[in-house]
Short mmCIF file of C-alpha atoms and ligand atoms in Angstrom, two decimals:
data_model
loop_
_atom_site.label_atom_id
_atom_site.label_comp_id
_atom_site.label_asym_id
_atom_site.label_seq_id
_atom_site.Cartn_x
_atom_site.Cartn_y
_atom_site.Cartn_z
CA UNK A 1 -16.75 -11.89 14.20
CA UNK A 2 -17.15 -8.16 14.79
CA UNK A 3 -19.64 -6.78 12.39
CA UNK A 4 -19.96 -3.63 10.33
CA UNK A 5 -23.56 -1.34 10.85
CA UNK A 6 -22.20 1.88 9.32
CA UNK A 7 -21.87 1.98 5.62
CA UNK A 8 -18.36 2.09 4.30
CA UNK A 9 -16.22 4.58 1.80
CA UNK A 10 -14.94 1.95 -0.78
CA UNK A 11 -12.39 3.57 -3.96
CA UNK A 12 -12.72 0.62 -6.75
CA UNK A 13 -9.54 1.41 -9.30
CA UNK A 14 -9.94 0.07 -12.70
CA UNK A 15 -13.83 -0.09 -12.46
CA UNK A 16 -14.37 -0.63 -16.29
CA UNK A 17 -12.28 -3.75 -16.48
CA UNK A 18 -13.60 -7.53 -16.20
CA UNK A 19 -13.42 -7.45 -12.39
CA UNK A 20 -14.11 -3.50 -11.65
CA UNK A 21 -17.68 -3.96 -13.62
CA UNK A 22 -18.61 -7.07 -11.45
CA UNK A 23 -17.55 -5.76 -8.06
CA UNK A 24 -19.12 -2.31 -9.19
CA UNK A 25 -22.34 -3.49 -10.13
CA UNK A 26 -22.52 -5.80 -6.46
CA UNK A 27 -21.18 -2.30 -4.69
CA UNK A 28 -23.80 -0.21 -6.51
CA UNK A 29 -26.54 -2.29 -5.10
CA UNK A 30 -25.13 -1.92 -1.31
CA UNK A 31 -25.56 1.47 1.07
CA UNK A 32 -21.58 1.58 0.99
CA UNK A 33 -20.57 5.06 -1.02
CA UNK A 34 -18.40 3.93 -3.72
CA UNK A 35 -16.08 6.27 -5.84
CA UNK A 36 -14.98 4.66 -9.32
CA UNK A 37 -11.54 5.14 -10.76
CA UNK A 38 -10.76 4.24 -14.43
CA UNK A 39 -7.99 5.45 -16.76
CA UNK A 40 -8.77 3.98 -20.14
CA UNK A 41 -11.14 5.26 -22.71
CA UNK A 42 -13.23 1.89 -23.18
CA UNK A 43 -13.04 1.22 -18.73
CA UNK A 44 -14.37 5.20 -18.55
CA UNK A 45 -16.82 4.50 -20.77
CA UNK A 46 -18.05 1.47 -19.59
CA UNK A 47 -18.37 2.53 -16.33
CA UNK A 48 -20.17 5.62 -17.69
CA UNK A 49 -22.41 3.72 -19.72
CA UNK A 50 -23.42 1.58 -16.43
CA UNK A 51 -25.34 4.65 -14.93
CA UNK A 52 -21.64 5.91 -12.69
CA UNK A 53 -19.62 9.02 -12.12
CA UNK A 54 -16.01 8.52 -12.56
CA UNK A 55 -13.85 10.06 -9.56
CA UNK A 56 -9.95 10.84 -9.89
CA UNK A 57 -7.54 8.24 -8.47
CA UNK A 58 -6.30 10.52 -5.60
CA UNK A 59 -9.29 11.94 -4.16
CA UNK A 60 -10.93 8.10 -4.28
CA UNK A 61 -8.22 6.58 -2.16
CA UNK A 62 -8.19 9.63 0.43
CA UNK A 63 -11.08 9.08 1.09
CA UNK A 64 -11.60 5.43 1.18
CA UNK A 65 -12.14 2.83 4.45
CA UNK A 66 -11.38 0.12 1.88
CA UNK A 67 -9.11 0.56 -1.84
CA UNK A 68 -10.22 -2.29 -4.51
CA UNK A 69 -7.30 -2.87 -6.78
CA UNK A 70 -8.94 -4.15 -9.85
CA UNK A 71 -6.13 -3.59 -12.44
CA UNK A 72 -4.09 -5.94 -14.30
CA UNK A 73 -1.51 -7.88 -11.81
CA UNK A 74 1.10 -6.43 -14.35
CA UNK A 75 -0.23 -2.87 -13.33
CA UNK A 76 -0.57 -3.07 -9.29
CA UNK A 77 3.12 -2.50 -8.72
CA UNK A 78 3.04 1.11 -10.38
CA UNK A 79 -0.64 1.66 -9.80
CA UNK A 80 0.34 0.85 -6.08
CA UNK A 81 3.05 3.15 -5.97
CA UNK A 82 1.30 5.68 -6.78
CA UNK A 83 -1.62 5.64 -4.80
CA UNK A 84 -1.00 3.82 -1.10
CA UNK A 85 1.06 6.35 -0.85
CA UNK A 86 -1.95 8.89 -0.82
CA UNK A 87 -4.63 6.52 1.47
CA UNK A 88 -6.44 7.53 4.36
CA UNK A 89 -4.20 6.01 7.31
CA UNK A 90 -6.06 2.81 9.03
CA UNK A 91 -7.63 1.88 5.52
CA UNK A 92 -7.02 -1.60 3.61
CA UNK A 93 -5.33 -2.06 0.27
CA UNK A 94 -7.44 -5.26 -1.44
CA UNK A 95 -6.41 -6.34 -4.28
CA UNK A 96 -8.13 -9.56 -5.70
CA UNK A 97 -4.90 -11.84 -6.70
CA UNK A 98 -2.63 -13.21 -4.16
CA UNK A 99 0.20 -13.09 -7.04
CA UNK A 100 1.67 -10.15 -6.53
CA UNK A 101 1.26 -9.69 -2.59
CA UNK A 102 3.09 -12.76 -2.51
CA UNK A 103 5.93 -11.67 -4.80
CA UNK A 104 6.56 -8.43 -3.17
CA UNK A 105 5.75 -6.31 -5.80
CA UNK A 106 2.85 -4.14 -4.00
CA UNK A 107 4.03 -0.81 -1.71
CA UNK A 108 3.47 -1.21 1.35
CA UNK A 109 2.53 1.77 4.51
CA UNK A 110 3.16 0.60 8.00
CA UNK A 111 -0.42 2.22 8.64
CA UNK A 112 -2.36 1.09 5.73
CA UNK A 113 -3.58 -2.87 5.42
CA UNK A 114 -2.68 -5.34 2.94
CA UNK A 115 -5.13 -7.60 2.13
CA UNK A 116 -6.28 -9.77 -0.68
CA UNK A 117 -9.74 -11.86 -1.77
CA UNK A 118 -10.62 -13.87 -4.43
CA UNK A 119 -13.68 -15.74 -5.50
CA UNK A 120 -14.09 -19.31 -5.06
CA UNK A 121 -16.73 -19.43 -7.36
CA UNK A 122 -20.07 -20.93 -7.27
CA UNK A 123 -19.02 -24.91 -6.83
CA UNK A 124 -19.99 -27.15 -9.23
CA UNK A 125 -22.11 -29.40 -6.40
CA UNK A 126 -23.99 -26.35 -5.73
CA UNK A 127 -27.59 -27.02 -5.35
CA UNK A 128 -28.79 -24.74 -8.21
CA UNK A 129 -32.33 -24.20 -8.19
CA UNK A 130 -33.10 -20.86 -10.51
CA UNK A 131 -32.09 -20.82 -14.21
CA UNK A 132 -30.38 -17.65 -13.31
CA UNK A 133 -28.42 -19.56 -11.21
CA UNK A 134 -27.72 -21.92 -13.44
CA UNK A 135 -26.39 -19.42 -15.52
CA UNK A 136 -24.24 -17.61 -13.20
CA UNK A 137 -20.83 -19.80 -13.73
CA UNK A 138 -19.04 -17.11 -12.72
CA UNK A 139 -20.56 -15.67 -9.71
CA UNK A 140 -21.03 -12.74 -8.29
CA UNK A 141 -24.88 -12.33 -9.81
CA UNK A 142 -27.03 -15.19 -8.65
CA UNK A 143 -25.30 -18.35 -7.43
CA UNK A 144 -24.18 -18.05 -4.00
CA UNK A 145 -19.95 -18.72 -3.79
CA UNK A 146 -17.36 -18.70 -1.57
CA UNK A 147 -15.00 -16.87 -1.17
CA UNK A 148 -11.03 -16.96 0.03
CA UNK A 149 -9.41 -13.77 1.90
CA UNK A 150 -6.24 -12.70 3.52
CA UNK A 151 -5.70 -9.59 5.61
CA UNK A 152 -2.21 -8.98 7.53
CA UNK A 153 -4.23 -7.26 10.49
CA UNK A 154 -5.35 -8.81 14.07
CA UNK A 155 -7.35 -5.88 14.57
CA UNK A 156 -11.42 -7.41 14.63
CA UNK A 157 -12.60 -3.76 13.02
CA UNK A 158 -10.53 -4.49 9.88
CA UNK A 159 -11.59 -8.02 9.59
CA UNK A 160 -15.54 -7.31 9.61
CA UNK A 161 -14.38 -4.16 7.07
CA UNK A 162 -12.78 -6.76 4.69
CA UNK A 163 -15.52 -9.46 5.14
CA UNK A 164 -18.43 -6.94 4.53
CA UNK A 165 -16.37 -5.73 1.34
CA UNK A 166 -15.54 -9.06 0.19
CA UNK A 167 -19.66 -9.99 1.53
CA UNK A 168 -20.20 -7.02 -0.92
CA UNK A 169 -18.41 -7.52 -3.97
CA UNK A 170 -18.76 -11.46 -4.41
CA UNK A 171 -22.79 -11.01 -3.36
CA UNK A 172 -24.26 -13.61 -2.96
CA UNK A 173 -21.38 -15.01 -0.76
CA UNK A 174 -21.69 -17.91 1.89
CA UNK A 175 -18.70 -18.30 3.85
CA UNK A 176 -15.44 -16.05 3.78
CA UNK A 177 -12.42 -18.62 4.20
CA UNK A 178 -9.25 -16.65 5.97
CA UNK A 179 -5.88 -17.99 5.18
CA UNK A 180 -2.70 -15.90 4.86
CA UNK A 181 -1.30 -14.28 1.71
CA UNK A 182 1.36 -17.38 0.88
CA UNK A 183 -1.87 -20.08 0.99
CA UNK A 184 -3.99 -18.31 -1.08
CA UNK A 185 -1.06 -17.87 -3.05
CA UNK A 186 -0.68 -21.67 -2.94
CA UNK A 187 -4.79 -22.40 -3.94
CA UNK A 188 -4.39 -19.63 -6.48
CA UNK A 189 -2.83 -20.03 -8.82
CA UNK A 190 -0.80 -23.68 -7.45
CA UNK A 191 -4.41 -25.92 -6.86
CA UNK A 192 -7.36 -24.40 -9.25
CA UNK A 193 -5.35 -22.21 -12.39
CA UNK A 194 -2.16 -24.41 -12.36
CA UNK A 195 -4.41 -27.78 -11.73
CA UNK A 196 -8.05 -27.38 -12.38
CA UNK A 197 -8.29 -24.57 -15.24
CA UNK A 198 -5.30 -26.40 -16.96
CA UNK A 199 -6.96 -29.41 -16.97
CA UNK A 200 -10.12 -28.24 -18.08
CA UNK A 201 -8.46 -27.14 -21.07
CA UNK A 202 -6.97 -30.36 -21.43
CA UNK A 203 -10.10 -31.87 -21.73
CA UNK A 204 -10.88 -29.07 -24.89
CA UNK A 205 -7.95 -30.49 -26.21
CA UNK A 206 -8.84 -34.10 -26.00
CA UNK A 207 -12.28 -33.57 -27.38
CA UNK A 208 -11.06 -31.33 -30.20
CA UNK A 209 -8.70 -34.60 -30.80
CA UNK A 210 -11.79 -36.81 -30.86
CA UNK A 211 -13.54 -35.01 -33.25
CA UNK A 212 -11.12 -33.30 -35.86
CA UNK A 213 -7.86 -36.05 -35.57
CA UNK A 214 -10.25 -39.30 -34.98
CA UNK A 215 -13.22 -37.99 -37.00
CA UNK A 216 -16.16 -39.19 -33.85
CA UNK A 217 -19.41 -37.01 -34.41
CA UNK A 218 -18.91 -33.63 -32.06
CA UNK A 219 -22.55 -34.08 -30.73
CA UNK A 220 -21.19 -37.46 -29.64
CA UNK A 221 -18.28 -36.97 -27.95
CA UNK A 222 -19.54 -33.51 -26.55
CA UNK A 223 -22.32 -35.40 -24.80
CA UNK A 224 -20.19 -38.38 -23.67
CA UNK A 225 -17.53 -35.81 -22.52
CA UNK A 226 -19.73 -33.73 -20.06
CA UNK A 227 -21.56 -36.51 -18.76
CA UNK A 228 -18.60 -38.15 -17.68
CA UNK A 229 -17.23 -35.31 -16.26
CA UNK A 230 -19.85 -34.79 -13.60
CA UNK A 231 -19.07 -38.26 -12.92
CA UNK A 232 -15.38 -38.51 -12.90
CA UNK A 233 -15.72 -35.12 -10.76
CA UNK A 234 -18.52 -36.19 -8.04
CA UNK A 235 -16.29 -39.10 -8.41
CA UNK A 236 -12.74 -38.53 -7.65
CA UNK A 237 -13.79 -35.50 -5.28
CA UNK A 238 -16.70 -37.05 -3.05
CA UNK A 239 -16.67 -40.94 -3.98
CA UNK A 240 -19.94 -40.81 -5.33
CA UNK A 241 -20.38 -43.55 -8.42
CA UNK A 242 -17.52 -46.04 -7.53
CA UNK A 243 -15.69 -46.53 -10.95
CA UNK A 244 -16.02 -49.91 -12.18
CA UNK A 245 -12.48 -52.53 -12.55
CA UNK A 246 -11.77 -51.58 -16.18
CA UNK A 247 -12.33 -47.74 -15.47
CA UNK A 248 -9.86 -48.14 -13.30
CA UNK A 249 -6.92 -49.82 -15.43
CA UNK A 250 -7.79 -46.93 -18.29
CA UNK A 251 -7.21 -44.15 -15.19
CA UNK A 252 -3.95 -45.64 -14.63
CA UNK A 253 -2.74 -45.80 -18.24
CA UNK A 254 -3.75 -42.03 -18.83
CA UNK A 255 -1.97 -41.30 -15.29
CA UNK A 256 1.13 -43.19 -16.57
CA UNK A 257 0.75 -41.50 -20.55
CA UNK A 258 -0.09 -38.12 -19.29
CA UNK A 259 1.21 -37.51 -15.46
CA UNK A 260 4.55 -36.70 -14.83
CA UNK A 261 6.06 -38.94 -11.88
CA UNK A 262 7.21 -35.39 -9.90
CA UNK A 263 4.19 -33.16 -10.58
CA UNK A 264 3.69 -32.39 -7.33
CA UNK A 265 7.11 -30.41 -7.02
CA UNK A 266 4.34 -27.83 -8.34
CA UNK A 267 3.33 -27.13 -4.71
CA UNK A 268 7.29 -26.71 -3.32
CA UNK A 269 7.56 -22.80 -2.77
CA UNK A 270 10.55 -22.27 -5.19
CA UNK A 271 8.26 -23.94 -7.98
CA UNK A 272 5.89 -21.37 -6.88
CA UNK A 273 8.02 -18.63 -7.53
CA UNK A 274 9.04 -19.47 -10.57
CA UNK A 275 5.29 -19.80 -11.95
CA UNK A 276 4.48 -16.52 -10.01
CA UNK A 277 7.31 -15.20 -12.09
CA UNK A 278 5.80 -16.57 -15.47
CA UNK A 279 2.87 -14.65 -14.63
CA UNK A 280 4.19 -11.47 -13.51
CA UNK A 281 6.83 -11.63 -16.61
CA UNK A 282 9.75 -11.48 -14.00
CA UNK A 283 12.76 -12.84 -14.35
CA UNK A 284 12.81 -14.02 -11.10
CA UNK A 285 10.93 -13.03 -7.86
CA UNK A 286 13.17 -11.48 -5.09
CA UNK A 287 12.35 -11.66 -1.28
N1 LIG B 1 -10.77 -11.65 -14.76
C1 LIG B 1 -10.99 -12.59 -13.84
O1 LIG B 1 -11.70 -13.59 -14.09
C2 LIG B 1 -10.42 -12.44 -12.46
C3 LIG B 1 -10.87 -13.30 -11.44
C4 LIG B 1 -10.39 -13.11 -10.14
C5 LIG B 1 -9.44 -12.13 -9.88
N2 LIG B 1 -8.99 -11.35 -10.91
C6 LIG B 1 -8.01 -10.30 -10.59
O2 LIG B 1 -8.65 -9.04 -10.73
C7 LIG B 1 -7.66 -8.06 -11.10
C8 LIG B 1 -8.14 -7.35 -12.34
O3 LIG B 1 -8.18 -8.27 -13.40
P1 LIG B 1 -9.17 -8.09 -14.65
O4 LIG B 1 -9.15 -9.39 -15.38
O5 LIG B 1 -10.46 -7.52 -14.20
O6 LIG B 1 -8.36 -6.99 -15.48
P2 LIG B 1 -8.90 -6.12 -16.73
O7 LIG B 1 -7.72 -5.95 -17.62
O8 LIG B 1 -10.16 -6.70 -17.29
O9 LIG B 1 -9.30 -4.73 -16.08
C9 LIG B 1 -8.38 -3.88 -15.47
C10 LIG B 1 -8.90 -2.46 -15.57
O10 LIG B 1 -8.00 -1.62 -14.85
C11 LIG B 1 -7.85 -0.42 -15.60
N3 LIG B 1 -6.63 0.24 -15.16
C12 LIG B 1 -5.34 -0.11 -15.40
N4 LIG B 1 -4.50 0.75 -14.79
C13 LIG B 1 -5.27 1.67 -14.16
C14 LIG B 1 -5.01 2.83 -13.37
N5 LIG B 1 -3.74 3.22 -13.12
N6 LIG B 1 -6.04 3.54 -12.89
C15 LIG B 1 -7.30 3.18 -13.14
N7 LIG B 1 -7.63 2.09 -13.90
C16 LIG B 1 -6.63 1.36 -14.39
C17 LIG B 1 -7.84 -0.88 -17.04
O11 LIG B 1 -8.15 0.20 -17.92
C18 LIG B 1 -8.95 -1.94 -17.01
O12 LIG B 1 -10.22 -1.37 -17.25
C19 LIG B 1 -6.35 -8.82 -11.27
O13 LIG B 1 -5.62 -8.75 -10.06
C20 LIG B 1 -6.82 -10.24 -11.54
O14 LIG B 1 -5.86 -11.23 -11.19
C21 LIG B 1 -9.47 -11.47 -12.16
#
């Protein structure tokens, strides 16, 4: 891949929120000259308070080789409306949820590129060796991650742009995985919210019914639970551990007590749609 040796102009909008202070505080630590755009009281002062000048909206993107929409997915419709309209022709348009790329909802500029990354982050077979890498669940401070990007260009200068941003922002990244807008769409939110997180807090739920409904000790149960985690997880995703005969039986009477027969239907692109809708609080998404 074509690689980037001059630093770049980045515009990060909505630096004081959850993502703009993580992807400002990787940016800060780069050559690249970043400009920080924040409209609300507690984001300005936030962003303030972590040592950075605040630039206006307009003259950020003008400038900009690369725009990082960090703002709610509710805002990027108007917040996109407003300002693609006013970036520097050739420069990309990241934003850092495939949601509403995929529903339509972003402007678009025949010369500016859409493109969108989001963090993989750090997996849970990561060979952690530093507490503070232990403690990084997240990302984006000390355990490395990967990281998934889109970008609706050919052109090899925009790619290495992209990857050195997204290289940037996620630090410390390994590998940048490129898919198009509609897959990532279909990992995020389809395979890790709509799966994964949802069944993480289905476990919350099941040890909260351990403990207050059944009455089991917490320590207990909390220490049975996470232990067998790790295990049903290095388990059903690499084989390790082979689950003994009556493990088995108890996996298929949750599977038939829990699973719906058609959950999978979750993957079909009108089911898509309809949970990209849920998020976006559409009615319905048009294409
Ligand atoms: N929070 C996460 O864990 C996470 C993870 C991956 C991707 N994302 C994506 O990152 C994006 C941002 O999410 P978040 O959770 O950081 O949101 P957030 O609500 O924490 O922060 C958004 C920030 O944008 C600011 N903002 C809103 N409109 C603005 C405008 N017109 N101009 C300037 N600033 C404006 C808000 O004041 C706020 O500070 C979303 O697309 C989200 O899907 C979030």
């Amino acid at each position: 891949m074509t690689t980037i040796t001059d630093s770049l102009t980045v515009a990060v909008i909505g630096a004081g929120g959850k993502m703009g202070m993580r992807v400002s505080n990787n940016l800060a630590a780069t050559d690249h000259r970043v400009a920080y755009v924040e409209n609300s009281p507690a984001g300005r002062q936030r962003t303030l308070d972590a040592g950075r000048e605040l630039t206006d909206a307009r003259a950020a993107v003008s400038d900009a080789d690369i725009v990082v929409f960090a703002v709610p997915d509710l805002a990027l419709q108007a917040v996109t409306a407003e300002l693609v309209p006013q970036m520097k022709p050739g420069s990309i348009a990241l934003t850092l949820d495939p949601a509403a790329a995929y529903a339509g909802l972003l402007t678009d500029r025949d010369d500016v590129i859409r493109a969108v990354a989001h963090p993989c982050h750090p997996s849970i077979f990561l060979r952690r060796t530093t507490p503070e890498e232990y403690a990084d669940t997240f990302g984006g401070i000390a355990a490395p991650q990967d990281s998934i990007a889109a970008i609706e260009s050919d052109d090899p200068q925009k790619k290495a742009i992209l990857d050195a941003t997204v290289r940037a922002i996620y630090a410390p990244v390994i590998d940048v995985h490129y898919v198009t807008i509609k897959q990532l769409a279909q990992l995020e939110p389809t395979l890790v919210e709509t799966v994964a997180c949802m069944i993480g807090a289905l476990l919350n739920e099941a040890l909260s019914e351990a403990v207050n409904t059944m009455g089991v000790p917490e320590d207990a149960a909390r220490s049975i639970l996470y232990g067998h985690t790790q295990v049903a997880l290095a388990n059903g995703l690499r084989g390790d551990n082979p689950f003994s005969d009556a493990c088995h039986i108890a996996m298929e009477y949750g599977r038939e007590s829990i699973v719906k027969d058609d959950w999978k239907k979750i993957f079909r692109d009108d089911e898509l749609d309809k949970n990209l809708a849920r998020m976006l609080h559409l009615d319905s998404i048009e294409r």
